[in-house]
Amino acid sequence: MSTTAHHAARSPRQPSDLVRQIAVISAVVFMIIAAMVGTGLFGGTNVRDLQGGALDADSTVLAPGTQAFSIWSVIYLFMIGYTVWQALPAQRSRDRQRLVGWWIALTAVLNGGWLLAAQFTTLPLTVVAIVALLAALGWTFRLLVLSRPRSAGDRLLMDATVGLHLGWVSLATVANVTAWLSRTVPESWGAQADVWGVAVLVVVAAVGVGIAAFSRGRPSPIIALSWGLAWVAIARTTDQPHSTPVAVAAVAVIVVVVAAAAVTAWRSNGREHRGILRRPRTA
């Protein structure tokens, strides 16, 4: 049996399948509660005001504008949609759910863990938390890319959900690490903020091109990454700290990663089309 057929198949139901479904539901509920705590809905401090304002939109040259964080609402909606869908009996014993269900649950827990770390611990621990989240998302997305989606639900509620989460957290990790470094490096380094900002964005471009190439041009991570980069550019031209070089570099990175995704998708679709035409016909 091929890898694709294996992941599309439904194996006999096992007790662990129901445990996995419940674990996903519990993890996403935890994430939502943590988000409410992190936004100050329960009386706590909003994330932007935590850690001495290190996580706010005007903290560093690589911090996205405040409006960029509205993407979390979209990601949470996708996560809720996935949670409901994966809980259906028809999804319980699917091999693709077994492949990534526990990993998606882990990303939800780490997402909530970052918010709690920002609210109750220190800035270095937020870096540890978001790097762990990025690693878990990267691995989960890798598993999804290696297992072909078989339905609209797969594409929208698994691939797109994890892709959006990965794309945004890729940039959020950069902003979080930069915020931490801005509090630890010598003040004299601040004079070179534009140079360091552009250099980091070059790395972000390489990461974005790598994601596009590995995922065969799947749009969701590139959309989320580009959204964040666009708000970095907007913030550096309309808010403090002002930085034209970083704004220009952010726009250039958007162009590069979108072009990479488009070319990769076109080439991938072309190879698949040629493969279909070359398949021998059966009687």
mmCIF file of C-alpha atoms in Angstrom:
data_model
loop_
_atom_site.group_PDB
_atom_site.id
_atom_site.type_symbol
_atom_site.label_atom_id
_atom_site.label_comp_id
_atom_site.label_asym_id
_atom_site.label_seq_id
_atom_site.Cartn_x
_atom_site.Cartn_y
_atom_site.Cartn_z
ATOM 1 C CA MET A 1 0.000 0.000 0.000
ATOM 2 C CA SER A 2 1.349 3.451 -0.917
ATOM 3 C CA THR A 3 2.009 6.149 1.673
ATOM 4 C CA THR A 4 -0.864 8.232 0.332
ATOM 5 C CA ALA A 5 -3.315 5.373 0.429
ATOM 6 C CA HIS A 6 -2.134 4.440 3.915
ATOM 7 C CA HIS A 7 -2.886 7.903 5.316
ATOM 8 C CA ALA A 8 -6.271 8.004 3.594
ATOM 9 C CA ALA A 9 -7.324 4.660 5.042
ATOM 10 C CA ARG A 10 -9.395 4.016 8.124
ATOM 11 C CA SER A 11 -8.013 1.352 10.432
ATOM 12 C CA PRO A 12 -10.085 -0.545 12.983
ATOM 13 C CA ARG A 13 -11.091 1.727 15.846
ATOM 14 C CA GLN A 14 -8.969 1.649 18.961
ATOM 15 C CA PRO A 15 -9.601 3.049 22.468
ATOM 16 C CA SER A 16 -6.707 5.459 21.938
ATOM 17 C CA ASP A 17 -8.627 7.138 19.096
ATOM 18 C CA LEU A 18 -11.297 8.423 21.475
ATOM 19 C CA VAL A 19 -8.606 9.468 23.946
ATOM 20 C CA ARG A 20 -6.917 11.468 21.178
ATOM 21 C CA GLN A 21 -10.149 13.242 20.239
ATOM 22 C CA ILE A 22 -10.782 14.195 23.866
ATOM 23 C CA ALA A 23 -7.173 15.345 24.238
ATOM 24 C CA VAL A 24 -7.516 17.670 21.236
ATOM 25 C CA ILE A 25 -10.725 19.153 22.651
ATOM 26 C CA SER A 26 -9.122 19.643 26.073
ATOM 27 C CA ALA A 27 -5.981 21.225 24.583
ATOM 28 C CA VAL A 28 -7.920 23.732 22.495
ATOM 29 C CA VAL A 29 -10.166 24.646 25.438
ATOM 30 C CA PHE A 30 -7.003 25.260 27.483
ATOM 31 C CA MET A 31 -5.610 27.435 24.682
ATOM 32 C CA ILE A 32 -8.761 29.557 24.547
ATOM 33 C CA ILE A 33 -8.851 30.026 28.319
ATOM 34 C CA ALA A 34 -5.165 30.980 28.279
ATOM 35 C CA ALA A 35 -5.906 33.484 25.498
ATOM 36 C CA MET A 36 -8.617 35.059 27.634
ATOM 37 C CA VAL A 37 -6.160 35.331 30.514
ATOM 38 C CA GLY A 38 -3.446 36.682 28.217
ATOM 39 C CA THR A 39 -5.658 39.420 26.811
ATOM 40 C CA GLY A 40 -6.727 40.532 30.275
ATOM 41 C CA LEU A 41 -10.321 39.398 29.840
ATOM 42 C CA PHE A 42 -10.310 37.954 33.369
ATOM 43 C CA GLY A 43 -8.794 41.060 34.881
ATOM 44 C CA GLY A 44 -5.133 40.379 34.140
ATOM 45 C CA THR A 45 -2.761 42.519 32.126
ATOM 46 C CA ASN A 46 -2.924 42.577 28.332
ATOM 47 C CA VAL A 47 0.039 40.879 26.653
ATOM 48 C CA ARG A 48 1.155 44.143 25.061
ATOM 49 C CA ASP A 49 1.643 45.678 28.502
ATOM 50 C CA LEU A 50 3.491 42.710 30.003
ATOM 51 C CA GLN A 51 7.242 42.360 30.463
ATOM 52 C CA GLY A 52 7.660 46.124 30.628
ATOM 53 C CA GLY A 53 6.067 46.548 27.197
ATOM 54 C CA ALA A 54 8.708 44.347 25.527
ATOM 55 C CA LEU A 55 6.009 42.547 23.515
ATOM 56 C CA ASP A 56 4.230 45.688 22.313
ATOM 57 C CA ALA A 57 4.127 46.927 18.720
ATOM 58 C CA ASP A 58 6.625 49.721 19.384
ATOM 59 C CA SER A 59 9.182 47.672 21.314
ATOM 60 C CA THR A 60 11.623 46.872 18.467
ATOM 61 C CA VAL A 61 12.043 47.468 14.740
ATOM 62 C CA LEU A 62 10.750 43.949 14.050
ATOM 63 C CA ALA A 63 7.562 44.187 16.106
ATOM 64 C CA PRO A 64 4.414 43.997 13.918
ATOM 65 C CA GLY A 65 1.762 46.694 14.304
ATOM 66 C CA THR A 66 -1.013 46.100 16.808
ATOM 67 C CA GLN A 67 -3.560 45.243 14.107
ATOM 68 C CA ALA A 68 -1.415 42.313 12.986
ATOM 69 C CA PHE A 69 -2.418 40.361 16.070
ATOM 70 C CA SER A 70 -6.013 40.109 14.848
ATOM 71 C CA ILE A 71 -4.794 37.054 12.941
ATOM 72 C CA TRP A 72 -5.009 35.167 16.226
ATOM 73 C CA SER A 73 -8.798 35.343 15.957
ATOM 74 C CA VAL A 74 -8.595 33.633 12.570
ATOM 75 C CA ILE A 75 -6.193 30.980 13.846
ATOM 76 C CA TYR A 76 -8.409 30.284 16.857
ATOM 77 C CA LEU A 77 -11.468 29.936 14.629
ATOM 78 C CA PHE A 78 -9.620 27.438 12.452
ATOM 79 C CA MET A 79 -8.452 25.548 15.539
ATOM 80 C CA ILE A 80 -12.015 25.396 16.877
ATOM 81 C CA GLY A 81 -13.241 24.218 13.484
ATOM 82 C CA TYR A 82 -10.621 21.478 13.439
ATOM 83 C CA THR A 83 -11.496 20.461 16.996
ATOM 84 C CA VAL A 84 -15.180 19.997 16.164
ATOM 85 C CA TRP A 85 -14.436 18.224 12.878
ATOM 86 C CA GLN A 86 -11.877 15.797 14.293
ATOM 87 C CA ALA A 87 -14.333 14.846 17.057
ATOM 88 C CA LEU A 88 -16.800 13.434 14.522
ATOM 89 C CA PRO A 89 -17.115 9.612 14.526
ATOM 90 C CA ALA A 90 -16.077 9.479 10.857
ATOM 91 C CA GLN A 91 -12.719 11.034 11.731
ATOM 92 C CA ARG A 92 -11.951 8.902 14.768
ATOM 93 C CA SER A 93 -9.998 6.078 13.140
ATOM 94 C CA ARG A 94 -8.542 7.886 10.139
ATOM 95 C CA ASP A 95 -4.812 7.362 9.838
ATOM 96 C CA ARG A 96 -4.185 11.026 9.037
ATOM 97 C CA GLN A 97 -5.891 12.057 12.271
ATOM 98 C CA ARG A 98 -3.785 9.549 14.136
ATOM 99 C CA LEU A 99 -0.697 10.936 12.433
ATOM 100 C CA VAL A 100 -1.103 14.547 13.558
ATOM 101 C CA GLY A 101 -3.936 14.747 16.113
ATOM 102 C CA TRP A 102 -1.665 14.500 19.139
ATOM 103 C CA TRP A 103 0.766 16.966 17.591
ATOM 104 C CA ILE A 104 -1.970 19.525 16.928
ATOM 105 C CA ALA A 105 -3.070 19.098 20.542
ATOM 106 C CA LEU A 106 0.516 19.798 21.620
ATOM 107 C CA THR A 107 0.636 22.993 19.553
ATOM 108 C CA ALA A 108 -2.553 24.183 21.264
ATOM 109 C CA VAL A 109 -1.052 23.496 24.700
ATOM 110 C CA LEU A 110 2.202 25.274 23.802
ATOM 111 C CA ASN A 111 0.220 28.198 22.379
ATOM 112 C CA GLY A 112 -1.605 28.604 25.671
ATOM 113 C CA GLY A 113 1.640 28.001 27.542
ATOM 114 C CA TRP A 114 3.296 30.953 25.820
ATOM 115 C CA LEU A 115 0.456 33.241 26.866
ATOM 116 C CA LEU A 116 0.714 32.073 30.468
ATOM 117 C CA ALA A 117 4.507 32.444 30.355
ATOM 118 C CA ALA A 118 4.105 36.029 29.160
ATOM 119 C CA GLN A 119 1.549 36.734 31.888
ATOM 120 C CA PHE A 120 3.246 35.100 34.871
ATOM 121 C CA THR A 121 6.939 34.434 34.158
ATOM 122 C CA THR A 122 9.915 36.172 32.549
ATOM 123 C CA LEU A 123 10.804 37.334 29.046
ATOM 124 C CA PRO A 124 13.464 34.611 28.518
ATOM 125 C CA LEU A 125 10.866 31.941 29.329
ATOM 126 C CA THR A 126 8.544 33.373 26.683
ATOM 127 C CA VAL A 127 11.355 32.813 24.182
ATOM 128 C CA VAL A 128 11.684 29.183 25.284
ATOM 129 C CA ALA A 129 7.919 28.730 25.008
ATOM 130 C CA ILE A 130 7.571 30.236 21.536
ATOM 131 C CA VAL A 131 10.588 28.352 20.155
ATOM 132 C CA ALA A 132 9.035 25.109 21.442
ATOM 133 C CA LEU A 133 5.742 26.071 19.780
ATOM 134 C CA LEU A 134 7.512 26.845 16.499
ATOM 135 C CA ALA A 135 9.316 23.487 16.561
ATOM 136 C CA ALA A 136 6.064 21.602 17.229
ATOM 137 C CA LEU A 137 4.274 23.457 14.432
ATOM 138 C CA GLY A 138 7.124 22.828 12.016
ATOM 139 C CA TRP A 139 7.066 19.088 12.729
ATOM 140 C CA THR A 140 3.266 18.908 12.487
ATOM 141 C CA PHE A 141 3.283 20.764 9.172
ATOM 142 C CA ARG A 142 6.001 18.424 7.897
ATOM 143 C CA LEU A 143 3.826 15.403 8.685
ATOM 144 C CA LEU A 144 0.877 16.973 6.878
ATOM 145 C CA VAL A 145 2.921 17.778 3.789
ATOM 146 C CA LEU A 146 4.190 14.203 3.637
ATOM 147 C CA SER A 147 0.618 12.836 3.829
ATOM 148 C CA ARG A 148 -1.559 13.947 0.954
ATOM 149 C CA PRO A 149 -4.882 15.595 1.924
ATOM 150 C CA ARG A 150 -7.872 13.568 0.759
ATOM 151 C CA SER A 151 -10.767 15.963 1.329
ATOM 152 C CA ALA A 152 -11.715 19.621 1.685
ATOM 153 C CA GLY A 153 -11.739 19.077 5.432
ATOM 154 C CA ASP A 154 -8.136 17.895 5.303
ATOM 155 C CA ARG A 155 -7.045 20.916 3.297
ATOM 156 C CA LEU A 156 -8.978 23.537 5.244
ATOM 157 C CA LEU A 157 -9.116 22.259 8.811
ATOM 158 C CA MET A 158 -5.777 20.468 9.013
ATOM 159 C CA ASP A 159 -3.328 21.849 6.459
ATOM 160 C CA ALA A 160 -4.557 25.452 6.455
ATOM 161 C CA THR A 161 -4.989 25.556 10.227
ATOM 162 C CA VAL A 162 -1.457 24.382 10.956
ATOM 163 C CA GLY A 163 -0.065 26.410 8.041
ATOM 164 C CA LEU A 164 -1.539 29.690 9.274
ATOM 165 C CA HIS A 165 -0.358 28.943 12.799
ATOM 166 C CA LEU A 166 3.155 28.115 11.561
ATOM 167 C CA GLY A 167 3.456 31.160 9.308
ATOM 168 C CA TRP A 168 2.424 33.590 12.014
ATOM 169 C CA VAL A 169 4.480 31.987 14.778
ATOM 170 C CA SER A 170 7.551 32.029 12.502
ATOM 171 C CA LEU A 171 7.417 35.815 12.509
ATOM 172 C CA ALA A 172 6.218 36.056 16.122
ATOM 173 C CA THR A 173 9.279 34.062 17.188
ATOM 174 C CA VAL A 174 11.529 36.596 15.487
ATOM 175 C CA ALA A 175 9.719 39.464 17.217
ATOM 176 C CA ASN A 176 9.827 37.693 20.593
ATOM 177 C CA VAL A 177 13.541 36.869 20.381
ATOM 178 C CA THR A 178 14.318 40.396 19.211
ATOM 179 C CA ALA A 179 12.355 41.834 22.137
ATOM 180 C CA TRP A 180 14.397 39.696 24.543
ATOM 181 C CA LEU A 181 17.702 40.627 22.922
ATOM 182 C CA SER A 182 16.816 44.328 23.031
ATOM 183 C CA ARG A 183 16.702 44.016 26.824
ATOM 184 C CA THR A 184 19.970 42.097 27.146
ATOM 185 C CA VAL A 185 22.461 43.431 24.573
ATOM 186 C CA PRO A 186 24.524 46.595 25.215
ATOM 187 C CA GLU A 187 22.694 49.857 24.558
ATOM 188 C CA SER A 188 25.305 50.775 21.943
ATOM 189 C CA TRP A 189 23.853 48.055 19.715
ATOM 190 C CA GLY A 190 20.676 50.099 19.463
ATOM 191 C CA ALA A 191 22.391 52.425 17.009
ATOM 192 C CA GLN A 192 22.654 49.481 14.611
ATOM 193 C CA ALA A 193 18.996 48.448 14.950
ATOM 194 C CA ASP A 194 18.294 49.038 11.252
ATOM 195 C CA VAL A 195 21.212 46.871 10.189
ATOM 196 C CA TRP A 196 20.280 44.052 12.525
ATOM 197 C CA GLY A 197 16.630 44.335 11.549
ATOM 198 C CA VAL A 198 17.375 43.991 7.839
ATOM 199 C CA ALA A 199 19.775 41.098 8.513
ATOM 200 C CA VAL A 200 17.124 39.212 10.470
ATOM 201 C CA LEU A 201 14.584 39.798 7.703
ATOM 202 C CA VAL A 202 16.990 38.184 5.239
ATOM 203 C CA VAL A 203 16.876 35.093 7.466
ATOM 204 C CA VAL A 204 13.075 35.320 7.542
ATOM 205 C CA ALA A 205 13.079 35.381 3.733
ATOM 206 C CA ALA A 206 15.201 32.223 3.663
ATOM 207 C CA VAL A 207 12.833 30.524 6.100
ATOM 208 C CA GLY A 208 9.804 31.567 4.051
ATOM 209 C CA VAL A 209 11.342 30.287 0.815
ATOM 210 C CA GLY A 210 12.213 27.035 2.577
ATOM 211 C CA ILE A 211 8.643 26.592 3.804
ATOM 212 C CA ALA A 212 7.295 27.338 0.329
ATOM 213 C CA ALA A 213 9.641 24.838 -1.289
ATOM 214 C CA PHE A 214 9.045 22.041 1.210
ATOM 215 C CA SER A 215 5.260 22.498 1.240
ATOM 216 C CA ARG A 216 5.055 22.606 -2.573
ATOM 217 C CA GLY A 217 3.738 26.157 -2.435
ATOM 218 C CA ARG A 218 0.888 25.709 0.037
ATOM 219 C CA PRO A 219 -0.481 29.207 0.604
ATOM 220 C CA SER A 220 -1.518 29.236 4.266
ATOM 221 C CA PRO A 221 1.895 29.684 5.938
ATOM 222 C CA ILE A 222 2.942 32.253 3.343
ATOM 223 C CA ILE A 223 -0.291 34.225 3.828
ATOM 224 C CA ALA A 224 0.231 34.401 7.598
ATOM 225 C CA LEU A 225 3.918 35.242 7.305
ATOM 226 C CA SER A 226 3.217 37.950 4.713
ATOM 227 C CA TRP A 227 0.461 39.403 6.894
ATOM 228 C CA GLY A 228 2.887 39.821 9.766
ATOM 229 C CA LEU A 229 5.591 41.270 7.523
ATOM 230 C CA ALA A 230 3.141 43.773 6.057
ATOM 231 C CA TRP A 231 2.369 45.049 9.546
ATOM 232 C CA VAL A 232 6.065 45.262 10.353
ATOM 233 C CA ALA A 233 6.421 47.533 7.324
ATOM 234 C CA ILE A 234 3.370 49.602 8.306
ATOM 235 C CA ALA A 235 4.513 49.961 11.909
ATOM 236 C CA ARG A 236 8.009 51.111 10.903
ATOM 237 C CA THR A 237 6.583 53.871 8.725
ATOM 238 C CA THR A 238 3.722 55.038 10.983
ATOM 239 C CA ASP A 239 4.902 54.278 14.513
ATOM 240 C CA GLN A 240 8.035 54.250 16.636
ATOM 241 C CA PRO A 241 10.715 53.085 16.243
ATOM 242 C CA HIS A 242 10.700 54.497 12.713
ATOM 243 C CA SER A 243 12.851 52.577 10.224
ATOM 244 C CA THR A 244 12.575 52.979 6.475
ATOM 245 C CA PRO A 245 15.219 50.294 5.736
ATOM 246 C CA VAL A 246 13.347 47.693 7.784
ATOM 247 C CA ALA A 247 10.009 48.664 6.197
ATOM 248 C CA VAL A 248 11.462 48.334 2.694
ATOM 249 C CA ALA A 249 13.127 45.031 3.590
ATOM 250 C CA ALA A 250 9.855 43.658 5.000
ATOM 251 C CA VAL A 251 8.034 44.451 1.752
ATOM 252 C CA ALA A 252 10.859 42.887 -0.258
ATOM 253 C CA VAL A 253 10.615 39.699 1.811
ATOM 254 C CA ILE A 254 6.869 39.513 1.105
ATOM 255 C CA VAL A 255 7.566 39.694 -2.625
ATOM 256 C CA VAL A 256 10.255 37.015 -2.382
ATOM 257 C CA VAL A 257 8.259 34.486 -0.344
ATOM 258 C CA VAL A 258 5.039 34.954 -2.329
ATOM 259 C CA ALA A 259 6.946 34.535 -5.599
ATOM 260 C CA ALA A 260 8.681 31.434 -4.228
ATOM 261 C CA ALA A 261 5.346 29.919 -3.198
ATOM 262 C CA ALA A 262 3.758 30.710 -6.573
ATOM 263 C CA VAL A 263 6.640 29.226 -8.582
ATOM 264 C CA THR A 264 6.827 26.139 -6.374
ATOM 265 C CA ALA A 265 3.068 25.554 -6.618
ATOM 266 C CA TRP A 266 3.172 25.968 -10.408
ATOM 267 C CA ARG A 267 6.025 23.496 -10.756
ATOM 268 C CA SER A 268 4.392 21.028 -8.384
ATOM 269 C CA ASN A 269 1.086 21.174 -10.240
ATOM 270 C CA GLY A 270 2.917 20.734 -13.535
ATOM 271 C CA ARG A 271 4.696 17.613 -12.313
ATOM 272 C CA GLU A 272 1.449 16.135 -11.009
ATOM 273 C CA HIS A 273 -0.321 16.865 -14.307
ATOM 274 C CA ARG A 274 2.470 15.226 -16.320
ATOM 275 C CA GLY A 275 2.366 12.244 -13.952
ATOM 276 C CA ILE A 276 -1.349 11.785 -14.560
ATOM 277 C CA LEU A 277 -0.888 11.943 -18.345
ATOM 278 C CA ARG A 278 1.865 9.337 -18.200
ATOM 279 C CA ARG A 279 -0.056 6.811 -16.113
ATOM 280 C CA PRO A 280 -0.879 3.693 -18.134
ATOM 281 C CA ARG A 281 -4.548 3.153 -18.752
ATOM 282 C CA THR A 282 -6.090 0.026 -17.348
ATOM 283 C CA ALA A 283 -8.721 -2.028 -19.071
#
